[in-house]
XYZ file of C-alpha atoms in Angstrom:
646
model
C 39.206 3.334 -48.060
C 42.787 4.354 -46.776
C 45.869 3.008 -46.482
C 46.314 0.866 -43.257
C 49.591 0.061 -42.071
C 49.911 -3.817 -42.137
C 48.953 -5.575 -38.737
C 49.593 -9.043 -36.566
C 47.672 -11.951 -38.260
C 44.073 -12.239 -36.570
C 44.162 -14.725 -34.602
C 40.586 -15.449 -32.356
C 40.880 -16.314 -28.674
C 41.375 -19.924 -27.890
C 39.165 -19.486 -24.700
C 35.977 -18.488 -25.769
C 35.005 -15.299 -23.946
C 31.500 -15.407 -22.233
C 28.817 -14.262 -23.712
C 25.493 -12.381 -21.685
C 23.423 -12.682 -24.554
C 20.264 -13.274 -21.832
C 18.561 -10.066 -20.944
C 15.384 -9.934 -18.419
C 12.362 -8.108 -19.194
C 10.980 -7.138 -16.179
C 8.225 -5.482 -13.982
C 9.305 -1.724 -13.526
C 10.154 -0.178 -9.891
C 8.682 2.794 -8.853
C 12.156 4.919 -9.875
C 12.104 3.250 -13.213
C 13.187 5.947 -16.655
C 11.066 6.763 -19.229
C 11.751 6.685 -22.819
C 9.162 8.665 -24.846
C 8.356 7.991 -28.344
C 5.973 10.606 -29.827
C 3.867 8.522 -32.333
C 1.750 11.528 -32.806
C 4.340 13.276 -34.434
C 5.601 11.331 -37.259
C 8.586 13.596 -38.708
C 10.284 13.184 -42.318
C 10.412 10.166 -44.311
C 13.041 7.530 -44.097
C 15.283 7.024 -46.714
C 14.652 3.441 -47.729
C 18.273 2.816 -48.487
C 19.000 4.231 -45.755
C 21.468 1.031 -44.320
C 23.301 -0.942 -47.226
C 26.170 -2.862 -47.787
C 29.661 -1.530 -49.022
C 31.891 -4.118 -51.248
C 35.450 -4.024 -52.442
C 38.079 -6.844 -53.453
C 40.366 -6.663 -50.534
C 41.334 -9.101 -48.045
C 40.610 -11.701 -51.339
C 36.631 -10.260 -50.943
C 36.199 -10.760 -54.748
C 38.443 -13.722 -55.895
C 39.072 -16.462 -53.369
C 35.687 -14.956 -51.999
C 32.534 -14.167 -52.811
C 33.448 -15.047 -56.780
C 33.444 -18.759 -55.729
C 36.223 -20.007 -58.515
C 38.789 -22.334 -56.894
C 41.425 -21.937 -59.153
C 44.454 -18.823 -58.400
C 46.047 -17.946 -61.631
C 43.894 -19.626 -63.979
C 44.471 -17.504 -67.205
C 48.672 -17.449 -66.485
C 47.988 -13.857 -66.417
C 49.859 -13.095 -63.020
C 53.708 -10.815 -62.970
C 54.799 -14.581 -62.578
C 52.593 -16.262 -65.478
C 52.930 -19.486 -62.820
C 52.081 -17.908 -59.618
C 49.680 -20.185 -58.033
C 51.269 -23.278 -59.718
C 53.492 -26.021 -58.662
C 55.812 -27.169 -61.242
C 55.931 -31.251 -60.681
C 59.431 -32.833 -59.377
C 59.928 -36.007 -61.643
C 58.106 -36.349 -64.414
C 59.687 -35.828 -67.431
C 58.587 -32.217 -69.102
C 58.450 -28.939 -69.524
C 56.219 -26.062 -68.823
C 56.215 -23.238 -70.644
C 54.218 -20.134 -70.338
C 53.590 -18.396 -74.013
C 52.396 -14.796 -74.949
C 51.312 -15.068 -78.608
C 48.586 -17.143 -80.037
C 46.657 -16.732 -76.974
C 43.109 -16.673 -76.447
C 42.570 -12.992 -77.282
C 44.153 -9.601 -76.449
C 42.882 -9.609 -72.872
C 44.428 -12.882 -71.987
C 47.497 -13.942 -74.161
C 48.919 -15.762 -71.821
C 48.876 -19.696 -71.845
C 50.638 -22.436 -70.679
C 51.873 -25.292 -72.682
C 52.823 -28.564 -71.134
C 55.539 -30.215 -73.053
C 55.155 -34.339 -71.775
C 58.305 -35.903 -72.480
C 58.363 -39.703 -71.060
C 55.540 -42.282 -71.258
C 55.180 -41.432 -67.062
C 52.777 -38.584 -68.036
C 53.158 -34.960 -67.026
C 51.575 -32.078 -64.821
C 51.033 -28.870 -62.928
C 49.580 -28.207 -59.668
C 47.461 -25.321 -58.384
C 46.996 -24.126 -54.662
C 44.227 -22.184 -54.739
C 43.053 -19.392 -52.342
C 45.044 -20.778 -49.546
C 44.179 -23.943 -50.397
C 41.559 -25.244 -52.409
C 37.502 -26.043 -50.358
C 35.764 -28.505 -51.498
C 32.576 -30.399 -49.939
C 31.866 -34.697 -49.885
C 29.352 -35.370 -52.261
C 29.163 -31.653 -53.921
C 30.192 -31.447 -57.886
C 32.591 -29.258 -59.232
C 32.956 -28.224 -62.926
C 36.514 -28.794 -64.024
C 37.044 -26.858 -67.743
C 39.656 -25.575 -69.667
C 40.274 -24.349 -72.628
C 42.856 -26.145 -74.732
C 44.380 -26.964 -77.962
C 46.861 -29.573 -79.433
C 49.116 -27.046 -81.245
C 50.518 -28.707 -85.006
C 46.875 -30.717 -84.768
C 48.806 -32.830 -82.789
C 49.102 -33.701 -79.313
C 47.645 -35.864 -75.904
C 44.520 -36.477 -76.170
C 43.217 -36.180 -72.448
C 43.493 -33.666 -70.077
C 42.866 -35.131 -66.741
C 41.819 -32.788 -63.274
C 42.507 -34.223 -59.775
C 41.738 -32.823 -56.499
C 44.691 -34.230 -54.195
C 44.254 -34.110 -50.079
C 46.482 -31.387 -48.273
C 50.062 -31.209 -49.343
C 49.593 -31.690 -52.810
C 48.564 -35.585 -52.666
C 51.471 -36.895 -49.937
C 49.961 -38.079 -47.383
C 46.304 -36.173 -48.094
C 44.937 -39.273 -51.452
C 43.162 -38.356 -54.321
C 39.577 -36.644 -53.624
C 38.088 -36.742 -56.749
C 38.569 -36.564 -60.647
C 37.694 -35.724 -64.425
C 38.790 -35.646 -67.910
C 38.721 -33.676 -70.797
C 38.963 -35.065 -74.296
C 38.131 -34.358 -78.169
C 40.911 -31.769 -78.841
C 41.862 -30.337 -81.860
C 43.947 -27.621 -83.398
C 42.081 -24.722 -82.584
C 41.097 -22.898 -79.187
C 38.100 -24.644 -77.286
C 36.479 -24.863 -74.104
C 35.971 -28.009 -72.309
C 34.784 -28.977 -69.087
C 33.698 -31.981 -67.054
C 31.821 -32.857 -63.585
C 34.385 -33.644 -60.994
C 32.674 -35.060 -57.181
C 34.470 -34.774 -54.103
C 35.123 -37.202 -51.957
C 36.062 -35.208 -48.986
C 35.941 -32.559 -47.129
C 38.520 -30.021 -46.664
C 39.575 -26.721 -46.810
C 43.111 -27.262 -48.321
C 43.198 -29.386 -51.270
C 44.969 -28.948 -54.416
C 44.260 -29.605 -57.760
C 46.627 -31.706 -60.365
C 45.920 -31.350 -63.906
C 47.608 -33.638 -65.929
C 48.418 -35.656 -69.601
C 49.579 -39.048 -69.460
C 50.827 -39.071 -72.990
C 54.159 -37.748 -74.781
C 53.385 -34.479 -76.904
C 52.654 -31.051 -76.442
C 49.482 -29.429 -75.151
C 48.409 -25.731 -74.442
C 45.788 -24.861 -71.916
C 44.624 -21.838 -70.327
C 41.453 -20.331 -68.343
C 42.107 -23.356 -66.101
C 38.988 -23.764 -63.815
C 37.319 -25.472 -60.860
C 34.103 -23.869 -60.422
C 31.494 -25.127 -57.839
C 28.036 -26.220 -59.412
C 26.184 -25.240 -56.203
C 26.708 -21.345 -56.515
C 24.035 -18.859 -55.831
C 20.811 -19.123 -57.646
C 22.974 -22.156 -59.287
C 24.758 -19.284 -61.995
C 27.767 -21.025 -63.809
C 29.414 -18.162 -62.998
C 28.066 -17.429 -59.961
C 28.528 -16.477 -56.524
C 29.405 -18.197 -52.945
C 26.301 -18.748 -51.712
C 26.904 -18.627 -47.778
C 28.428 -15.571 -48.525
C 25.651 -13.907 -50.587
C 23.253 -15.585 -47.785
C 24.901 -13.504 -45.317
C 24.375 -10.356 -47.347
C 20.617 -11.461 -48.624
C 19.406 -12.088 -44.619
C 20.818 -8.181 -44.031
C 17.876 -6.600 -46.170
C 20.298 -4.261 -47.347
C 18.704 -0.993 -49.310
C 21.989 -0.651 -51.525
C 25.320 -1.963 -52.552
C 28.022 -0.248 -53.437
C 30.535 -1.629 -55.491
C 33.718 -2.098 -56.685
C 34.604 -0.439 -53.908
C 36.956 2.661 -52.467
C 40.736 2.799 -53.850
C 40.934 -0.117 -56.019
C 38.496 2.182 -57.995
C 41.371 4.847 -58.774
C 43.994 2.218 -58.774
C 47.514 3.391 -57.718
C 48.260 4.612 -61.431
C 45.713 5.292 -63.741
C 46.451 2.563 -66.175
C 45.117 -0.052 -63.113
C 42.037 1.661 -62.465
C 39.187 -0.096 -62.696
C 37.833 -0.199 -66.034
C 33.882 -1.278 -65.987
C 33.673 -2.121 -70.033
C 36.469 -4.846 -69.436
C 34.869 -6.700 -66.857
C 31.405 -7.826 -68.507
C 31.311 -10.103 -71.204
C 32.785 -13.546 -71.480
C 35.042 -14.147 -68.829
C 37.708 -15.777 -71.064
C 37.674 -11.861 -72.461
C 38.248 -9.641 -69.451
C 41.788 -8.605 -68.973
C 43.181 -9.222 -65.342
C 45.081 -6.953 -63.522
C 47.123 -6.825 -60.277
C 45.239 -5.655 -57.421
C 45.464 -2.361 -55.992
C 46.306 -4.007 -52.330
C 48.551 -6.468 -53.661
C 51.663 -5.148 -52.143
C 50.470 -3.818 -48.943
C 51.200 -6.571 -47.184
C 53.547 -9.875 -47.085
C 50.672 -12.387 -46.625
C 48.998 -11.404 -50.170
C 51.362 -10.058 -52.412
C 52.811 -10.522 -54.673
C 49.917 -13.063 -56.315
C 46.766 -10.695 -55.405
C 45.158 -10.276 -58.569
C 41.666 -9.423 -59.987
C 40.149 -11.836 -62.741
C 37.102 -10.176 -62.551
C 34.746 -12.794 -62.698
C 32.704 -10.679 -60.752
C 32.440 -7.821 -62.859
C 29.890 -5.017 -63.589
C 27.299 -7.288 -64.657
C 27.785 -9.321 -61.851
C 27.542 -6.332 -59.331
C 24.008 -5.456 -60.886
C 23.097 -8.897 -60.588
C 23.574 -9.404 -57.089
C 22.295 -6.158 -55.975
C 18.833 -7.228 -57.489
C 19.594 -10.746 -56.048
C 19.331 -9.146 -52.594
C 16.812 -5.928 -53.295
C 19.294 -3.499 -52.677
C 19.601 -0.388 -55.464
C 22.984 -0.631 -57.398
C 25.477 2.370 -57.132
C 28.314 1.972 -58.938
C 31.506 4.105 -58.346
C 33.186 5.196 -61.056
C 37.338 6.669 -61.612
C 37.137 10.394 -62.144
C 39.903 11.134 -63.484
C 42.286 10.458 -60.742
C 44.555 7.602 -59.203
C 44.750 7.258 -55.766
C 46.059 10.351 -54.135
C 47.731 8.059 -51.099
C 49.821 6.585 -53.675
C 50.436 8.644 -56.510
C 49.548 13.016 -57.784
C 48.575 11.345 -61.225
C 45.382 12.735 -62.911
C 43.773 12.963 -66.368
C 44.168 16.634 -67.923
C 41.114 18.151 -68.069
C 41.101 18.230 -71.728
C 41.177 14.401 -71.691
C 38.045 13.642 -69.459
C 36.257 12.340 -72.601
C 36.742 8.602 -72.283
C 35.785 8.895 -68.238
C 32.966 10.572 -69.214
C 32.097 8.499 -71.739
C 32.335 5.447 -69.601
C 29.855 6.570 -66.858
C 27.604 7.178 -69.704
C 27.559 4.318 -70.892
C 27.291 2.997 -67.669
C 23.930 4.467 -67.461
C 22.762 3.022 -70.615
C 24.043 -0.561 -69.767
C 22.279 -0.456 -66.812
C 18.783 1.012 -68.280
C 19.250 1.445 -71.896
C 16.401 -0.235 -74.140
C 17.619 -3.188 -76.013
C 17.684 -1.711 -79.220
C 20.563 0.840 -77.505
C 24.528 -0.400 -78.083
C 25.253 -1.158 -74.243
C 21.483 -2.285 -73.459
C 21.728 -4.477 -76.078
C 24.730 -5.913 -74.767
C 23.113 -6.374 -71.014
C 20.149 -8.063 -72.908
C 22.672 -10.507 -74.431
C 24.133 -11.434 -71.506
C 21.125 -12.542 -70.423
C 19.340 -9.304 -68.373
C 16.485 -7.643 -70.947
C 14.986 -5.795 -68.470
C 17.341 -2.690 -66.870
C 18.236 -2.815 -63.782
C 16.785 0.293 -62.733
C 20.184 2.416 -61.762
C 19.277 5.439 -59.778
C 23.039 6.669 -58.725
C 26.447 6.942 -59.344
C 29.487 8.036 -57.266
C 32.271 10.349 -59.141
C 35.168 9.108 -57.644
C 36.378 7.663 -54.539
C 38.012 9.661 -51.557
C 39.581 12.277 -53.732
C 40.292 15.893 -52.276
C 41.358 19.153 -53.455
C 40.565 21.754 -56.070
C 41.962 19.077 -59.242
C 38.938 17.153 -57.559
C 36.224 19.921 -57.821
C 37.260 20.940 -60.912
C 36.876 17.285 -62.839
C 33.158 16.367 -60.968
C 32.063 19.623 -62.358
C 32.506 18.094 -65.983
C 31.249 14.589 -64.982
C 28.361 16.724 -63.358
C 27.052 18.707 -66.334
C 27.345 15.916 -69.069
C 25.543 13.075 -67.058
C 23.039 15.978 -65.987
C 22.107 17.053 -69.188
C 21.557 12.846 -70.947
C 19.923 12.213 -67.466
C 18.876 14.151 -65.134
C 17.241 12.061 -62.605
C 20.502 9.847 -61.844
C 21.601 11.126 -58.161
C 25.756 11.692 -58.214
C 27.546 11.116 -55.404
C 30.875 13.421 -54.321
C 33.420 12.621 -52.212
C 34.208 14.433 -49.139
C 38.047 12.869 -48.874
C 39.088 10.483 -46.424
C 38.662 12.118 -43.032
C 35.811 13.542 -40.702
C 36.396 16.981 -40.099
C 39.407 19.163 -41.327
C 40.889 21.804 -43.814
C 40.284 19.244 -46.988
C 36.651 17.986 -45.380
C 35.219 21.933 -44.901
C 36.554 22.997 -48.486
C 34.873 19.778 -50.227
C 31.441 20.334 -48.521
C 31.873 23.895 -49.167
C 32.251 23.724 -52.827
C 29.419 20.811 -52.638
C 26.601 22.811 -51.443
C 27.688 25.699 -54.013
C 27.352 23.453 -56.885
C 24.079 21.702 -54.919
C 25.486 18.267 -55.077
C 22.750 15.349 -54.170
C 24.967 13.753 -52.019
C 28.913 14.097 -50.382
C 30.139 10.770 -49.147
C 31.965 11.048 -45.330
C 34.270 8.145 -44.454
C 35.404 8.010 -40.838
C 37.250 5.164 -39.226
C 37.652 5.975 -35.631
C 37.704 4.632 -32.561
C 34.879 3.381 -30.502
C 34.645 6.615 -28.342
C 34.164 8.805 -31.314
C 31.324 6.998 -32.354
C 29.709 7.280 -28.791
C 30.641 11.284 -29.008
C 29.254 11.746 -32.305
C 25.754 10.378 -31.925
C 24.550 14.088 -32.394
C 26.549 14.442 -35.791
C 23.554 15.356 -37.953
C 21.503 16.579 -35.782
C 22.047 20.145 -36.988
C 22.801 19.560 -40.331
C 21.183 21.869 -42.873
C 18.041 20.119 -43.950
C 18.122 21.950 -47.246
C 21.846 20.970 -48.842
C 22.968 18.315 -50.149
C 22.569 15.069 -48.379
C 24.879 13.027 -46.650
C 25.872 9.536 -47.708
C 28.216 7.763 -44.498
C 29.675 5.373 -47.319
C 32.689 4.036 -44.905
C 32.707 3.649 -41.556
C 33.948 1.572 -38.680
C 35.028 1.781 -35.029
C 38.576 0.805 -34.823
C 39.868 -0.496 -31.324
C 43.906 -0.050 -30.705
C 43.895 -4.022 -31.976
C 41.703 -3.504 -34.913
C 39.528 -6.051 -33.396
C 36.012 -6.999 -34.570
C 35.295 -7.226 -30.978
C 31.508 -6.072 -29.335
C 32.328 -2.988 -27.257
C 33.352 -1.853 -31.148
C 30.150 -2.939 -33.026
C 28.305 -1.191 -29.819
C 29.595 2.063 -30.476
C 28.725 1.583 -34.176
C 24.833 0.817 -32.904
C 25.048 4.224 -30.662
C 26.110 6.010 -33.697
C 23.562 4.196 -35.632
C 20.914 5.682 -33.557
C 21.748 9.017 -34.986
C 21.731 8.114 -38.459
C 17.805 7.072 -37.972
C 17.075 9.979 -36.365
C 18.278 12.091 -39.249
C 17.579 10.197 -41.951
C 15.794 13.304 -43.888
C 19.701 14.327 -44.159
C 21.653 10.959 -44.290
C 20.156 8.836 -47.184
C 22.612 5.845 -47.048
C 24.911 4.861 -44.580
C 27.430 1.329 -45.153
C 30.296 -0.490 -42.915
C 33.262 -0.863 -44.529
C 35.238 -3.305 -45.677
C 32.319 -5.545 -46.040
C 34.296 -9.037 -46.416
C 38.028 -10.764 -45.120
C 39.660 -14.282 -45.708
C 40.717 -15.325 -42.641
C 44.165 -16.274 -43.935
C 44.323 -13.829 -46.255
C 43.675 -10.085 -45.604
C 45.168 -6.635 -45.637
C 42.361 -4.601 -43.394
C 40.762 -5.415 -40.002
C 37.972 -4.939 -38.321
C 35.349 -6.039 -41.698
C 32.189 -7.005 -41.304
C 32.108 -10.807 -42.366
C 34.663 -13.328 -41.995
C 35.505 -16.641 -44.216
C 37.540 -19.485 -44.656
C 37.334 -21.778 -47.892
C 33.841 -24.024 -46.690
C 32.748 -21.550 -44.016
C 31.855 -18.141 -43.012
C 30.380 -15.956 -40.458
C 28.926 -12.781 -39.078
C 30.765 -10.466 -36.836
C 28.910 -8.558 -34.058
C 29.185 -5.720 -36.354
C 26.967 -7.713 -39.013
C 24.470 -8.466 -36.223
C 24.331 -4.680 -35.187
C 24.106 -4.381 -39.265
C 21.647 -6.905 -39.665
C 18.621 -5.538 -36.882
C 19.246 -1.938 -38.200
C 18.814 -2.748 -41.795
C 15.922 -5.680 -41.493
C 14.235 -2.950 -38.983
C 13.793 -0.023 -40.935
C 10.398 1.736 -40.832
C 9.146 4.842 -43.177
C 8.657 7.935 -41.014
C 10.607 9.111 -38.101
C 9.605 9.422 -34.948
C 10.362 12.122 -32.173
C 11.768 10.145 -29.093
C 13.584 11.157 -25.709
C 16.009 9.080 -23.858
C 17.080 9.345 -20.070
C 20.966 10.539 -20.195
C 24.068 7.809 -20.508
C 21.033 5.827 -23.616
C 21.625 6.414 -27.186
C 17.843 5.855 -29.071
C 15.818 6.337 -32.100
C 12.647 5.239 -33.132
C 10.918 4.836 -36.319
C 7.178 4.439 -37.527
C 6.428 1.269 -39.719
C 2.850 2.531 -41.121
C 2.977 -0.418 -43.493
C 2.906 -3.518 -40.380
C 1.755 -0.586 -38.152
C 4.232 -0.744 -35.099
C 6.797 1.354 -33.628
C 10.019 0.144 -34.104
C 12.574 1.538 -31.217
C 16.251 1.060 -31.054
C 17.896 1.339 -27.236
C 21.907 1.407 -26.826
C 22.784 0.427 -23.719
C 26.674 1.649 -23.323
C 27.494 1.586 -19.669
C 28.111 -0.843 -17.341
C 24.947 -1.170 -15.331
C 21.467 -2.282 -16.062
C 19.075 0.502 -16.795
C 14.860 0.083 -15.891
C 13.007 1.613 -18.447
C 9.118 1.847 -19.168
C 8.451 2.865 -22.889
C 5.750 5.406 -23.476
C 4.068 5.611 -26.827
C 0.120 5.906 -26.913
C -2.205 3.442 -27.615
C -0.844 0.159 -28.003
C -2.404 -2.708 -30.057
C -0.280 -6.030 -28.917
C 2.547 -7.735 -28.019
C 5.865 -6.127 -28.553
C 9.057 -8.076 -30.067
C 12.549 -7.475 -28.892
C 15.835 -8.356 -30.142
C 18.810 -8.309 -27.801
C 22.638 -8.061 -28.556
C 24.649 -7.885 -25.502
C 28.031 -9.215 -24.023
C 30.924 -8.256 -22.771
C 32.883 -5.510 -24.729
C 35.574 -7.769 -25.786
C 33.478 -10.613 -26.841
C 33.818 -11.733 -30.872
C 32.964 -14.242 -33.250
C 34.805 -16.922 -34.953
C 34.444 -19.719 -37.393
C 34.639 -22.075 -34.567
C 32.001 -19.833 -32.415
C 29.939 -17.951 -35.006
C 26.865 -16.725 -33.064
C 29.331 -16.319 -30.092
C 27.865 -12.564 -30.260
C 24.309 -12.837 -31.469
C 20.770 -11.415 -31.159
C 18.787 -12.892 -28.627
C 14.461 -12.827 -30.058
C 11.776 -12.705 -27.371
C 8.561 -11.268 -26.835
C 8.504 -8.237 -24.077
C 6.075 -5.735 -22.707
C 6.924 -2.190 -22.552
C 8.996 -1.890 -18.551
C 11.874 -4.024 -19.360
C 15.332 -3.857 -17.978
C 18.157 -2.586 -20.575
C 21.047 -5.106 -19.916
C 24.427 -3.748 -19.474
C 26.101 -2.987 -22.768
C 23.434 -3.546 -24.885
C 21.253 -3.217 -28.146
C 17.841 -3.583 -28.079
C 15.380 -3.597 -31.142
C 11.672 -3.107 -30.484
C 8.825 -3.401 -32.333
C 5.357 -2.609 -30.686
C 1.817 -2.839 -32.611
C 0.322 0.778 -32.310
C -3.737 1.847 -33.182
């Protein structure tokens, strides 16, 4: 992912713009187009990850996001060890944020609250913008503390206070932590809301004189995904799980080079407990006012995590991995190529964490945290968006170690940032002579391109390597997630079925964005702190991915209709995709043989600067209906179809 230059908050429209989500199958006219579908002539196989899902921590994706935990700053780990905090204005003590003595090496920092009156003492946090929290649902409060000398309060109390910090907004809910001693301990306790809302904050507290340190301060919400204690958001995860996505890519694009080397991201130091994995700032911290300078990654969600979820949702795991290089947008830093080792060595390791036996050092340590069985990793991408010759050079050595421990895992080489170009024709050139699986092409462009470039791959060579689309968007002049965009992403679309022997994955990108809190528009799912929804991207997404047959099918369209059309030979049917783009209705009879039933049709369609919003979230949304094969193609539309053939 590139640099974007920071943009107007997103605001949605206060008028809700009129959706024609209704389309009319109808009785063809005489004059009424054909679109031909050849179901004699089943072509190459589709690549059954052919449309998956791309994930990286910006616009809070990870923390304050899909990694559900409520709490900013809990491990005092920040630039500012109290960003995130509110220091209290009357009672009597002091707060002081220590560096030795802490937890362990990853996380030395810790707080100690210093109560000096019989009034009691605390801190307050903010959370994510604000803190969500549910009537009736239960929330794990836990830190871990000590009473430093052996001596020291002897309760830790956790309140959730109404908007504003308690003035005006009440207590919402509480719990208390006791049985403290000298030593470094977890402890945690139930806390129930009492209310709903997306902004509370929580107080934690001692009501008696003495000194107290705490750190890994949590609120955690018991109902997470597949009810994990450190699990996931599970409207969130919902949204991904209902896409039927074939893979998921993850940690993402540039935060995986970092903008200096020493803040890439490291895989080793995100699994294991998570009181052990050293935070760092976050590559798109500073890129923008609204999120910096307190954007941070815990990691929470770490590498174990990642493998986790992509099983949670059936989609294949590829991991991308630092080669070597920061991010060339921000800095010409790079390992010498004498000092590759430890890179190397990690996507190794990698490998054997993610299928190693248990009797191997990193399958051993999967199996301890709970995952015996491997997780059946099949690829790996070297790098991110690099370019140039320093690129080349360092994938070669990543190339020919991981080839020669195991051969079967598929790498996956960038083809830099752009579409075409000087840097694009030189990486693709130097791909097919060292017969790379796969060369990732990002392009971010707007809608038009996406209508001109239906044809992309159709003339691809069918024997080099193959093509992974791992970012892609259309990008209006207001970076709007708006449907005329997500349109032009289905025309595209088209082509990617209809060449699927030579594009094996394709995945929107950025996958997720806080509302209040986000560096990058358009994305493909929007959230607040209790809700979240689907842009008409996601829905365009959503029929490609849950429609996906095995074999492709020859099909021709009349002129001004982007199609494709795909055989299913395990349910038997035809499944046909029809874009729609102009402004008029189109009649169209669909010929394809011998037909068996009724046909199903999905239907996106609206007008072009129609969106979604958490007020309106199927504002934009398909339409399901049964149809017979002359139907009338609404103006700018999608249809899916799937038709029972002999």
């Amino acid at each position: 992912m590139r640099y974007q230059r920071p943009i107007r908050l997103f605001v949605f429209p206060a008028v809700a713009l009129v959706a024609t989500a209704f389309v009319a199958f109808v009785r063809a006219q005489p004059a009424i187009e054909t679109i031909a579908v050849q179901v004699n002539r089943p072509g190459a196989a589709v690549s059954p990850t052919l449309f998956g899902l791309f994930f990286e921590d910006i616009n809070f994706a990870a923390d304050g996001g899909l990694y559900p935990e409520l709490v900013k700053n809990r491990s005092f780990e920040f630039t500012e060890p109290l960003a995130g905090w509110s220091r209290p204005m009357t009672a009597e003590g002091q707060l002081i944020a220590l560096a030795e003595g802490g937890l362990n090496e990853n996380n030395p920092h810790y707080l100690r609250m210093r109560s000096e009156g019989a009034s009691g003492f605390g801190i307050t946090n903010g959370g994510f913008r604000g803190i969500g929290v549910e009537a009736g649902k239960e929330y794990v409060f836990s830190a871990w503390v000590r009473t430093p000398g052996g001596a020291g309060p002897k309760s830790l109390r956790g309140a959730l206070l109404g908007g504003g910090g308690g003035r005006g907004g009440g207590k919402l809910g509480e719990a208390t932590l006791t049985g403290f001693s000298g030593q470094w301990k977890r402890y945690e306790a139930v806390l129930k809301a009492a209310t709903t809302t997306p902004n509370a904050r929580l107080q934690v507290s001692v009501s008696e004189p003495g000194d107290l340190d705490i750190d890994m301060v949590s609120l955690f919400p018991k109902d997470t995904w597949k009810g994990r204690p450190n699990g996931l958001r599970r409207d969130l995860v919902q949204l991904l799980a209902d896409m039927k996505p074939g893979f998921l890519r993850f940690p993402g694009g540039c935060i995986v080079e970092g903008r200096r080397l020493a803040l890439r991201y490291q895989w080793k130091k995100t699994v294991g407990d998570v009181s052990e994995r050293r935070s760092i700032i976050n590559r798109w911290s500073d890129e923008n006012a609204r999120v910096a300078p307190d954007y941070f990654q815990s990691f929470g969600l770490g590498f174990y995590e990642y493998f986790q979820l992509s099983e949670d949702i059936g989609a294949s795991p590829l991991p991308i991995l630092n080669c070597g290089m920061a991010c060339q947008f921000n800095s010409s830093e790079m390992a010498a190529m004498d000092q590759l080792d430890e890179y190397v060595r990690d996507a190794l390791d990698l490998i054997e964490f993610a299928n190693g036996g248990t009797d191997t050092a990193w399958g051993g340590l999967r199996a301890r945290l709970g995952h015996p069985a491997p997780f059946n990793l099949k690829m790996i991408g070297i790098g991110n968006e690099q370019w140039g010759k320093a690129y080349v050079d360092r994938y070669k050595v990543f190339s020919a170690a991981i080839k020669a421990k195991y051969p079967a895992i598929q790498l996956i080489t960038s083809a830099g940032p752009s579409p075409s170009g000087a840097q694009f024709d030189f990486l693709w050139g130097e791909m097919r002579k060292l017969k790379a699986d796969l060369v990732d092409e990002h392009y971010y462009q707007p809608p038009q391109w996406f209508l001109d470039n239906s044809h992309r791959y159709d003339n691809y060579d069918r024997n080099g390597p193959k093509v992974f689309a791992g970012e892609y968007a259309a990008h209006t002049p207001e970076k709007r997630n708006t449907w005329g965009a997500a349109l032009a992403e289905a025309a595209f679309m088209t082509g990617l079925e209809r060449n699927s022997d030579v594009v094996q994955m394709a995945s929107y990108a950025p996958m997720l964005a806080h509302v209040d809190a986000w560096q990058w528009a358009p994305d493909l799912i929007w959230f607040d702190n209790l809700k979240s929804f689907g842009t008409p991207s996601y829905y365009v997404q959503k029929l490609f991915a849950a429609n996906l047959g095995n074999r492709i099918l020859p099909v021709t369209v009349p002129n001004g209709l982007y199609a494709s059309a795909l055989l299913d030979e395990k349910s038997g049917e035809v499944i046909l995709k029809v874009v729609n783009a102009g402004n008029a209705e189109r009649g169209v009879r669909i010929s394809l043989g011998d037909v068996k039933g009724a046909a199903r049709a999905w239907v996106l369609s609206s007008e072009l600067a129609s969106e979604n919003s958490v007020e309106k979230p199927l504002n934009v949304a398909p339409v399901e209906r049964s149809s017979g094969l002359d139907l009338s193609l609404a103006a700018r539309s999608l249809t899916v179809l799937r038709v029972p053939v002999r």
